[in-house]
Structure formats: C-alpha cells, structure tokens
Tab-separated table of C-alpha atoms and ligand atoms in Angstrom:
chain	number	residue	atom	x	y	z
C	799	UNK	CA	4.590	49.309	18.875
C	800	UNK	CA	5.355	46.600	16.313
C	801	UNK	CA	2.329	45.003	14.682
C	802	UNK	CA	1.984	41.538	13.277
C	803	UNK	CA	-0.891	40.145	11.209
C	804	UNK	CA	-3.782	38.732	13.203
C	805	UNK	CA	-3.587	34.936	13.420
C	806	UNK	CA	-6.680	33.645	11.656
C	807	UNK	CA	-6.337	29.903	11.943
C	808	UNK	CA	-4.526	27.027	10.339
C	809	UNK	CA	-6.404	26.978	7.016
C	810	UNK	CA	-5.282	30.517	6.208
C	811	UNK	CA	-1.750	29.760	7.407
C	812	UNK	CA	-1.335	26.502	5.505
C	813	UNK	CA	-3.714	27.152	2.619
C	814	UNK	CA	-1.088	26.085	0.058
C	815	UNK	CA	-0.896	22.669	1.725
C	816	UNK	CA	-4.638	22.151	2.126
C	817	UNK	CA	-7.382	21.381	-0.406
C	818	UNK	CA	-8.681	24.953	-0.430
C	819	UNK	CA	-9.268	27.326	-3.312
C	820	UNK	CA	-9.086	31.114	-3.409
C	821	UNK	CA	-12.826	31.560	-3.087
C	822	UNK	CA	-13.446	28.919	-0.426
C	823	UNK	CA	-15.301	30.427	2.513
C	824	UNK	CA	-13.146	29.475	5.475
C	825	UNK	CA	-14.874	28.451	8.705
C	826	UNK	CA	-12.337	29.132	11.422
C	827	UNK	CA	-12.139	29.892	15.113
C	828	UNK	CA	-8.416	30.621	15.131
C	829	UNK	CA	-7.460	26.986	15.777
C	830	UNK	CA	-3.880	25.719	15.693
C	831	UNK	CA	-0.724	27.608	16.658
C	832	UNK	CA	-0.697	25.821	20.019
C	833	UNK	CA	2.285	25.998	22.378
C	834	UNK	CA	5.046	23.428	22.315
C	835	UNK	CA	6.132	23.468	25.933
C	836	UNK	CA	9.427	21.988	27.066
C	837	UNK	CA	9.018	20.088	30.301
C	838	UNK	CA	11.360	21.392	32.998
C	839	UNK	CA	10.723	19.379	36.111
C	840	UNK	CA	9.553	15.905	35.089
C	841	UNK	CA	12.692	15.082	33.037
C	842	UNK	CA	14.810	15.935	36.106
C	843	UNK	CA	12.905	13.303	38.075
C	844	UNK	CA	13.663	10.624	35.497
C	845	UNK	CA	16.649	8.312	35.751
C	846	UNK	CA	17.590	8.770	32.091
C	847	UNK	CA	18.226	12.059	30.363
C	848	UNK	CA	15.768	13.007	27.609
C	849	UNK	CA	14.196	16.169	26.225
C	850	UNK	CA	10.404	16.125	26.425
C	851	UNK	CA	8.127	18.658	24.760
C	852	UNK	CA	4.367	18.659	25.036
C	853	UNK	CA	2.185	20.016	22.245
C	854	UNK	CA	-0.660	21.525	24.234
C	855	UNK	CA	-3.600	20.910	21.935
C	856	UNK	CA	-5.982	21.600	24.808
C	857	UNK	CA	-5.481	25.277	23.964
C	858	UNK	CA	-7.447	25.015	20.737
C	859	UNK	CA	-10.772	26.928	20.621
C	860	UNK	CA	-12.911	24.058	21.891
C	861	UNK	CA	-10.146	22.590	24.025
C	862	UNK	CA	-8.905	19.726	21.889
C	863	UNK	CA	-6.971	18.858	18.723
C	864	UNK	CA	-10.269	18.075	17.005
C	865	UNK	CA	-10.567	21.731	15.982
C	866	UNK	CA	-7.710	21.301	13.524
C	867	UNK	CA	-9.649	18.736	11.573
C	868	UNK	CA	-13.099	20.127	12.177
C	869	UNK	CA	-12.362	23.538	10.661
C	870	UNK	CA	-11.408	21.751	7.454
C	871	UNK	CA	-14.295	19.273	7.504
C	872	UNK	CA	-16.895	21.992	8.100
C	873	UNK	CA	-15.297	24.377	5.607
C	874	UNK	CA	-15.515	21.677	2.924
C	875	UNK	CA	-19.010	20.575	3.944
C	876	UNK	CA	-20.244	24.151	3.565
C	877	UNK	CA	-18.398	24.539	0.263
C	878	UNK	CA	-20.130	21.413	-0.995
C	879	UNK	CA	-23.513	22.828	0.016
C	880	UNK	CA	-24.183	20.674	3.046
C	881	UNK	CA	-26.689	22.005	5.560
C	882	UNK	CA	-25.974	19.490	8.327
C	883	UNK	CA	-23.088	17.523	9.737
C	884	UNK	CA	-23.132	14.408	11.872
C	885	UNK	CA	-20.668	12.513	14.025
C	886	UNK	CA	-20.401	9.829	16.659
C	887	UNK	CA	-18.177	10.903	19.491
C	888	UNK	CA	-16.577	10.132	22.804
C	889	UNK	CA	-16.974	13.870	23.430
C	890	UNK	CA	-14.346	16.053	21.837
C	891	UNK	CA	-15.419	15.560	18.248
C	892	UNK	CA	-18.979	16.452	19.229
C	893	UNK	CA	-17.790	19.628	20.956
C	894	UNK	CA	-15.792	20.690	17.905
C	895	UNK	CA	-18.550	19.739	15.457
C	896	UNK	CA	-21.083	21.716	17.481
C	897	UNK	CA	-18.892	24.819	17.642
C	898	UNK	CA	-17.883	24.887	13.979
C	899	UNK	CA	-21.445	24.169	12.849
C	900	UNK	CA	-22.585	27.116	14.956
C	901	UNK	CA	-19.913	29.274	13.350
C	902	UNK	CA	-21.004	28.158	9.882
C	903	UNK	CA	-24.730	28.443	10.558
C	904	UNK	CA	-25.503	24.794	9.868
C	905	UNK	CA	-26.882	21.983	12.035
C	906	UNK	CA	-24.765	19.472	13.954
C	907	UNK	CA	-26.136	16.083	14.970
C	908	UNK	CA	-23.965	14.297	17.512
C	909	UNK	CA	-24.303	10.726	18.755
C	910	UNK	CA	-22.718	10.136	22.135
C	911	UNK	CA	-22.602	7.115	24.437
C	912	UNK	CA	-25.030	7.819	27.253
C	913	UNK	CA	-23.268	8.569	30.550
C	914	UNK	CA	-19.804	7.974	29.128
C	915	UNK	CA	-18.649	11.379	28.021
C	916	UNK	CA	-16.960	13.962	30.213
C	917	UNK	CA	-19.153	16.764	31.536
C	918	UNK	CA	-17.288	19.625	29.865
C	919	UNK	CA	-17.704	18.051	26.445
C	920	UNK	CA	-21.417	17.485	26.909
C	921	UNK	CA	-21.849	21.094	28.033
C	922	UNK	CA	-20.088	22.282	24.881
C	923	UNK	CA	-22.240	20.283	22.484
C	924	UNK	CA	-25.385	21.494	24.239
C	925	UNK	CA	-24.271	25.108	24.535
C	926	UNK	CA	-23.364	25.377	20.843
C	927	UNK	CA	-26.815	24.155	19.904
C	928	UNK	CA	-26.037	20.743	18.488
C	929	UNK	CA	-28.771	18.134	18.375
C	930	UNK	CA	-27.398	15.762	20.994
C	931	UNK	CA	-28.510	12.164	20.558
C	932	UNK	CA	-27.441	9.966	23.453
C	933	UNK	CA	-27.368	6.314	22.527
C	934	UNK	CA	-27.534	3.273	24.738
C	935	UNK	CA	-24.335	1.940	23.263
C	936	UNK	CA	-20.655	2.838	23.020
C	937	UNK	CA	-18.764	4.942	20.472
C	938	UNK	CA	-18.254	2.044	18.081
C	939	UNK	CA	-21.982	1.343	17.905
C	940	UNK	CA	-22.615	5.040	17.358
C	941	UNK	CA	-20.059	5.188	14.567
C	942	UNK	CA	-21.761	2.351	12.697
C	943	UNK	CA	-25.136	4.073	13.112
C	944	UNK	CA	-23.711	7.299	11.729
C	945	UNK	CA	-22.347	5.509	8.668
C	946	UNK	CA	-25.676	3.794	8.084
C	947	UNK	CA	-27.849	6.865	8.573
C	948	UNK	CA	-25.643	9.086	6.394
C	949	UNK	CA	-26.571	6.862	3.455
C	950	UNK	CA	-30.218	7.777	3.939
C	951	UNK	CA	-30.200	11.340	5.274
C	952	UNK	CA	-28.685	14.578	3.897
C	953	UNK	CA	-25.882	14.855	6.431
C	954	UNK	CA	-22.097	15.046	6.043
C	955	UNK	CA	-20.060	12.785	8.305
C	956	UNK	CA	-17.352	14.723	10.138
C	957	UNK	CA	-15.707	11.856	11.973
C	958	UNK	CA	-12.099	11.256	10.971
C	959	UNK	CA	-13.193	8.949	8.140
C	960	UNK	CA	-13.877	12.297	6.453
C	961	UNK	CA	-10.518	12.829	4.707
C	962	UNK	CA	-10.531	16.593	5.303
C	963	UNK	CA	-10.246	15.926	9.028
C	964	UNK	CA	-6.786	14.379	8.692
C	965	UNK	CA	-5.747	17.128	6.279
C	966	UNK	CA	-6.408	19.703	8.974
C	967	UNK	CA	-4.831	17.651	11.720
C	968	UNK	CA	-1.574	17.122	9.833
C	969	UNK	CA	-0.761	20.788	10.468
C	970	UNK	CA	0.202	19.962	14.060
C	971	UNK	CA	3.265	18.174	12.691
C	972	UNK	CA	4.101	21.220	10.542
C	973	UNK	CA	4.043	23.463	13.605
C	974	UNK	CA	6.297	21.128	15.577
C	975	UNK	CA	8.866	20.914	12.808
C	976	UNK	CA	8.836	24.692	12.365
C	977	UNK	CA	9.495	25.259	16.069
C	978	UNK	CA	12.102	22.565	16.625
C	979	UNK	CA	13.838	23.086	13.295
C	980	UNK	CA	13.597	19.340	12.735
C	981	UNK	CA	11.287	16.453	13.509
C	982	UNK	CA	11.612	14.996	17.026
C	983	UNK	CA	13.137	11.532	17.467
C	984	UNK	CA	9.904	10.177	18.892
C	985	UNK	CA	6.350	11.453	18.705
C	986	UNK	CA	3.987	9.920	21.255
C	987	UNK	CA	0.207	10.182	21.076
C	988	UNK	CA	-2.839	8.637	22.687
C	989	UNK	CA	-4.692	6.447	20.200
C	990	UNK	CA	-8.431	5.890	19.845
C	991	UNK	CA	-9.523	5.751	16.213
C	992	UNK	CA	-5.891	6.394	15.231
C	993	UNK	CA	-6.879	9.319	13.024
C	994	UNK	CA	-4.611	11.774	14.771
C	995	UNK	CA	-1.475	9.648	14.749
C	996	UNK	CA	-2.098	8.996	11.044
C	997	UNK	CA	-2.565	12.710	10.371
C	998	UNK	CA	0.671	13.558	12.177
C	999	UNK	CA	2.576	11.034	10.112
C	1000	UNK	CA	1.080	12.540	6.936
C	1001	UNK	CA	2.296	15.963	8.054
C	1002	UNK	CA	5.812	14.838	8.880
C	1003	UNK	CA	6.100	12.919	5.625
C	1004	UNK	CA	4.830	15.853	3.591
C	1005	UNK	CA	7.484	18.188	5.038
C	1006	UNK	CA	10.090	15.481	4.523
C	1007	UNK	CA	9.051	14.753	0.930
C	1008	UNK	CA	9.118	18.468	0.128
C	1009	UNK	CA	12.605	18.868	1.558
C	1010	UNK	CA	11.572	21.127	4.419
C	1011	UNK	CA	13.006	18.715	6.959
C	1012	UNK	CA	15.387	15.813	6.508
C	1013	UNK	CA	14.449	13.546	9.388
C	1014	UNK	CA	11.282	11.724	10.438
C	1015	UNK	CA	10.125	10.734	13.919
C	1016	UNK	CA	9.289	7.274	15.129
C	1017	UNK	CA	5.577	7.326	15.903
C	1018	UNK	CA	4.430	5.759	19.157
C	1019	UNK	CA	0.765	5.224	19.986
C	1020	UNK	CA	-0.534	4.476	23.461
C	1021	UNK	CA	-3.924	3.031	24.275
C	1022	UNK	CA	-5.689	2.468	27.572
C	1023	UNK	CA	-5.252	-1.149	28.665
C	1024	UNK	CA	-8.999	-1.808	28.743
C	1025	UNK	CA	-9.424	-0.347	25.291
C	1026	UNK	CA	-6.391	-1.498	23.343
C	1027	UNK	CA	-7.275	-3.124	20.002
C	1028	UNK	CA	-3.871	-2.256	18.492
C	1029	UNK	CA	-2.114	-4.158	21.248
C	1030	UNK	CA	-4.524	-7.100	21.189
C	1031	UNK	CA	-4.192	-7.211	17.409
C	1032	UNK	CA	-7.947	-7.287	16.890
C	1033	UNK	CA	-11.082	-5.213	17.490
C	1034	UNK	CA	-12.354	-5.037	21.071
C	1035	UNK	CA	-16.108	-5.159	21.644
C	1036	UNK	CA	-16.423	-3.807	25.176
C	1037	UNK	CA	-13.724	-1.177	25.653
C	1038	UNK	CA	-13.493	0.296	29.135
C	1039	UNK	CA	-11.243	3.011	30.578
C	1040	UNK	CA	-11.333	6.080	32.784
C	1041	UNK	CA	-9.975	7.929	29.739
C	1042	UNK	CA	-13.399	8.081	28.084
C	1043	UNK	CA	-12.046	9.989	25.078
C	1044	UNK	CA	-10.229	6.854	23.919
C	1045	UNK	CA	-12.876	4.344	24.953
C	1046	UNK	CA	-12.871	3.000	21.391
C	1047	UNK	CA	-12.637	-0.675	20.450
C	1048	UNK	CA	-13.101	-0.525	16.680
C	1049	UNK	CA	-10.606	2.079	15.398
C	1050	UNK	CA	-11.647	3.647	12.114
C	1051	UNK	CA	-8.080	4.213	10.874
C	1052	UNK	CA	-6.906	0.639	11.571
C	1053	UNK	CA	-5.062	0.128	8.266
C	1054	UNK	CA	-3.534	3.605	8.139
C	1055	UNK	CA	-2.220	3.146	11.664
C	1056	UNK	CA	-0.509	-0.176	11.006
C	1057	UNK	CA	1.013	1.276	7.851
C	1058	UNK	CA	2.518	4.249	9.658
C	1059	UNK	CA	3.739	2.056	12.476
C	1060	UNK	CA	5.783	0.094	9.959
C	1061	UNK	CA	6.889	3.102	7.902
C	1062	UNK	CA	8.014	5.087	10.930
C	1063	UNK	CA	9.473	2.091	12.719
C	1064	UNK	CA	7.308	2.930	15.717
C	1065	UNK	CA	5.086	0.886	17.981
C	1066	UNK	CA	1.822	0.670	19.914
C	1067	UNK	CA	1.595	-0.095	23.596
C	1068	UNK	CA	-0.883	0.144	26.417
C	1069	UNK	CA	-1.060	2.056	29.701
C	1070	UNK	CA	-3.108	1.145	32.745
C	1071	UNK	CA	-5.746	3.587	33.950
C	1072	UNK	CA	-3.654	4.079	37.119
C	1073	UNK	CA	-0.585	5.068	35.119
C	1074	UNK	CA	-2.647	7.402	32.940
C	1075	UNK	CA	-4.106	9.210	35.941
C	1076	UNK	CA	-0.719	9.349	37.664
C	1077	UNK	CA	0.830	10.984	34.595
C	1078	UNK	CA	-2.058	13.456	34.367
C	1079	UNK	CA	-1.519	14.444	37.976
C	1080	UNK	CA	2.261	14.623	37.668
C	1081	UNK	CA	1.986	16.964	34.708
C	1082	UNK	CA	-0.476	19.171	36.562
C	1083	UNK	CA	1.499	19.244	39.817
C	1084	UNK	CA	5.054	19.404	38.493
C	1085	UNK	CA	4.686	21.408	35.306
C	1086	UNK	CA	1.458	23.403	35.700
C	1087	UNK	CA	-0.105	21.784	32.647
C	1088	UNK	CA	-3.627	20.382	32.853
C	1089	UNK	CA	-4.620	17.816	30.242
C	1090	UNK	CA	-7.475	15.359	30.179
C	1091	UNK	CA	-6.853	11.696	31.109
C	1092	UNK	CA	-6.643	10.361	27.536
C	1093	UNK	CA	-3.943	12.890	26.716
C	1094	UNK	CA	-1.835	11.793	29.658
C	1095	UNK	CA	-1.499	8.328	28.131
C	1096	UNK	CA	1.132	9.802	25.797
C	1097	UNK	CA	3.280	10.976	28.694
C	1098	UNK	CA	2.661	7.890	30.826
C	1099	UNK	CA	3.802	5.648	27.994
C	1100	UNK	CA	6.753	7.832	27.022
C	1101	UNK	CA	8.082	7.954	30.586
C	1102	UNK	CA	7.826	4.199	30.896
C	1103	UNK	CA	9.486	3.558	27.548
C	1104	UNK	CA	12.340	5.935	28.418
C	1105	UNK	CA	12.764	4.092	31.669
C	1106	UNK	CA	12.824	0.652	30.025
C	1107	UNK	CA	15.175	1.801	27.278
C	1108	UNK	CA	12.832	1.493	24.297
C	1109	UNK	CA	13.285	5.230	23.907
C	1110	UNK	CA	17.040	5.776	24.221
C	1111	UNK	CA	18.732	8.309	26.438
C	1112	UNK	CA	19.335	11.655	24.736
C	1113	UNK	CA	16.156	11.434	22.638
C	1114	UNK	CA	14.022	14.411	21.752
C	1115	UNK	CA	10.417	13.451	22.439
C	1116	UNK	CA	7.155	15.223	21.637
C	1117	UNK	CA	3.987	14.148	23.438
C	1118	UNK	CA	0.698	15.455	22.119
C	1119	UNK	CA	-1.628	16.573	24.883
C	1120	UNK	CA	-4.793	16.125	22.889
C	1121	UNK	CA	-7.359	17.723	25.197
C	1122	UNK	CA	-7.650	20.196	28.070
C	1123	UNK	CA	-8.015	18.990	31.651
C	1124	UNK	CA	-11.073	21.162	32.174
C	1125	UNK	CA	-12.981	18.873	29.838
C	1126	UNK	CA	-13.306	16.319	32.613
C	1127	UNK	CA	-13.528	18.040	36.000
C	1128	UNK	CA	-15.167	15.021	37.653
C	1129	UNK	CA	-12.209	12.718	37.094
C	1130	UNK	CA	-9.805	15.452	38.157
C	1131	UNK	CA	-11.559	16.228	41.423
C	1132	UNK	CA	-12.038	12.544	42.212
C	1133	UNK	CA	-8.324	11.817	42.066
C	1134	UNK	CA	-7.088	15.079	43.529
C	1135	UNK	CA	-5.204	14.894	46.812
C	1136	UNK	CA	-4.818	18.636	47.277
C	1137	UNK	CA	-6.145	19.734	50.639
C	1138	UNK	CA	-9.644	21.131	50.267
C	1139	UNK	CA	-10.660	22.538	53.629
C	1140	UNK	CA	-13.265	24.835	55.035
C	1141	UNK	CA	-12.299	27.061	57.934
C	1142	UNK	CA	-13.868	29.894	59.894
C	1143	UNK	CA	-13.624	33.253	58.164
C	1144	UNK	CA	-11.096	34.575	60.655
C	1145	UNK	CA	-7.470	35.610	60.321
C	1146	UNK	CA	-6.526	33.075	62.953
C	1147	UNK	CA	-8.127	30.139	61.158
C	1148	UNK	CA	-6.682	31.097	57.785
C	1149	UNK	CA	-3.231	31.591	59.313
C	1150	UNK	CA	-3.425	28.176	60.932
C	1151	UNK	CA	-4.400	26.629	57.590
C	1152	UNK	CA	-1.349	28.245	55.990
C	1153	UNK	CA	1.102	27.159	58.680
C	1154	UNK	CA	-0.306	23.627	58.772
C	1155	UNK	CA	0.204	23.267	55.044
C	1156	UNK	CA	3.568	24.951	54.478
C	1157	UNK	CA	5.805	22.603	52.591
C	1158	UNK	CA	9.566	22.765	53.114
K	1815	LIG	C1	-8.530	13.838	24.084
K	1815	LIG	O1	-14.145	12.731	20.239
K	1815	LIG	O2	-12.692	9.925	18.938
K	1815	LIG	O3	-6.813	8.288	17.731
K	1815	LIG	O4	-15.089	11.058	19.274
K	1815	LIG	O5	-10.658	13.107	22.415
K	1815	LIG	O6	-7.546	10.293	16.431
K	1815	LIG	O7	-9.208	8.898	17.650
K	1815	LIG	C2	-11.729	11.404	20.492
K	1815	LIG	C3	-10.446	10.985	20.417
K	1815	LIG	C4	-7.101	11.253	21.947
K	1815	LIG	C5	-7.847	9.807	20.128
K	1815	LIG	N1	-7.252	12.188	22.885
K	1815	LIG	O8	-7.603	10.339	18.861
K	1815	LIG	C6	-14.085	11.617	19.736
K	1815	LIG	C7	-12.803	10.891	19.662
K	1815	LIG	C8	-8.432	12.816	23.038
K	1815	LIG	C9	-9.510	12.468	22.228
K	1815	LIG	C10	-8.126	10.868	21.126
K	1815	LIG	C11	-9.362	11.450	21.258
K	1815	LIG	P1	-7.799	9.401	17.586
C-alpha cells in the first residue's frame, strides 16, 4: 500500500510563503486542501457554455474559509505571547476563533449580533468554550467595540484587519492555481468585509509575480442587495439579508477591495435574497453540494452574469463556497420543498409514499 505524508494543514504546506519561522509553534486543525469541484449539471441548464468550478471551503475544520486565516492569526498571537483573542463576527469567524483558541489553550472572546447569527455557528462558539458576548447591535457596531476595547485590554484582534488572516486565506488561490494549472478567467466570491476577496487577489498575484502562473483572474464580488455598500458606493448603516454571514454594512477592507477591483479589472454587484436562496437550493438539488446562503451569492451572481454576457461564453469560472450549508439549518429547512411526510409504520404506507413520489 503506497503511503503519503499526513496532511497537516496549510501553514506547514505553504510555510515558505507565510510569515513563519522554523521554531514557530503551529496551531493547526488540518485546514485547507479543500475540493475544487467541477459542476456537472448546472452548466448544462445554462443557455451559454461555461466551465464552473466551486471551491468547497465549507469542508474546512470548522466549516468555513475562516480557518485558513484563523490558523495563522492564532499561531502568530501565541507566538507573540498573547493569552486571549477577540473578534466581532457574523458567526463563522467566531466559530473559527473559538476552535483555534481551544486548540492553542488560550481564551476567545467573541462579539456577535444578538439573534442574527446562524444556529450552527453559535453552537460552535459555545461548544469550543469561547466567551460569547451577544450585543444589541449589528456586526459593524461590534467591530468598532472590538477595536476600542483592544486598546484597553490584553487581547489580540483576530478579525481580518489582523494581517495574518489574509496571509492564511491567500492560500486558497494557490490551491486553485495548482489544480487548474492556471488561474481561472473569473473568480467569484461573496463579499462582506472584503477580506477574503482581497486575500485571494494577493495569492493570485504572488504566484503570478513569482512566475508560477502567467495569467490572473478577474475578481468579481457579490453582495446581498440589502447589505451592499460596494454597490451603493458608501457605507450602509442598517444592512439586512437572509445571508447573515454577509450582513455587513461597513466593510473593513474597503480600500483593498476597490484596489483589487481596478487591478483585476473585475467588478462588484448585488444579488437579491431570493436569487441567493434559489442558487443555494439549485446547488444542493442539482449537484449535491450544500453551502450556506452567503456562499450561494457567488453562484447566483456568476450565473446571472454569464447569462447577461458580462462573463463571456467559454470562460473558466471559480466560485468560492465560503461556508457549509449545515451552518444554517433553519434557513435551509424553511425554504426546502422536499416532501417531509409521516406515514404509518407499515409496508403498505411506505410503498404508497414511494409510488406517490416517484419522479420520471
Ligand atoms: C460564509 O464571520 O465576517 O468578505 O464575522 O462567513 O472576507 O468578510 C463572515 C464573512 C462570506 C464574507 N461568506 O467574507 C464573520 C464574517 C461567509 C462568511 C463572508 C463571510 P469577507
């Protein structure tokens, strides 16, 4: 039986490209190395021919892309002697912070908007032993509080304003290039704080600058219509969307995002909540891939922009599916149309249920 070395996470794999030294104690949960899945059925339903791949970041240890950045942020915090980390979060950052703090043996403080984070994410933060502080305010308010309090208390901020976060997250672009043998023509992502889209661009540019790849993608960022500061052109004070992960009106990486939009010749656009949920469901029903609502914004936007010609026929597209569908079971069940029935526990009743629901 052929053996291969155990995969031990993205810091070990990309240590030469990350700010790590030989004696850094690495805090890892085996993050990264996520599948790049080629969609089979959805492209066939589209009127124009394109190749679509999804980078399934929901398969990271805590179920979102945040693990890529959090392993780096916590590794560096520990190296610098920090005993506690803090973040504001719409859910996924808090889950990742809680898990990596547990792994490192330090404390995580997480500020979350009361009642506005998905159940799975809350359960993660609580289960990993974070100090969960619900605030009567949204993410943006929480983020400001975190910045203010970190000036007065011995805590390291692990939101994406921590530069190590983007360093870790850039590795997703490395993986894509390594698997495709080139950069895609278009890379579509959901945008909240715009940290992840910025990190991806950093990764692509680094491989390009170092001669590993000779093309660059156009970066496309999609926001939820009720929470779309990049489309409005200014900060939004009361963001609202079913995609709670990207319910962010004051993006922290505002300048970085506009810079990469220009450099990559990409664009930002918005998707309605209906389109986001429809794309989430389509992906689940037609491809067997379950992502959370925010993630589906990438696919919803890409499909629309293929249809309207902004993304030309023949393009190779990567959509990042930022988080796992299991993060938000409530939204999934609420919009599900699959028959959920209860029948008598008899062969006859079960047989009838089968025959009544045979398709084709
Ligand atoms: C599933 O957890 O900001 O544009 O506090 O969870 O880098 O902010 C989450 C963001 C997309 C947006 N998809 O990424 C948080 C948080 C999912 C997310 C985004 C988030 P950025």
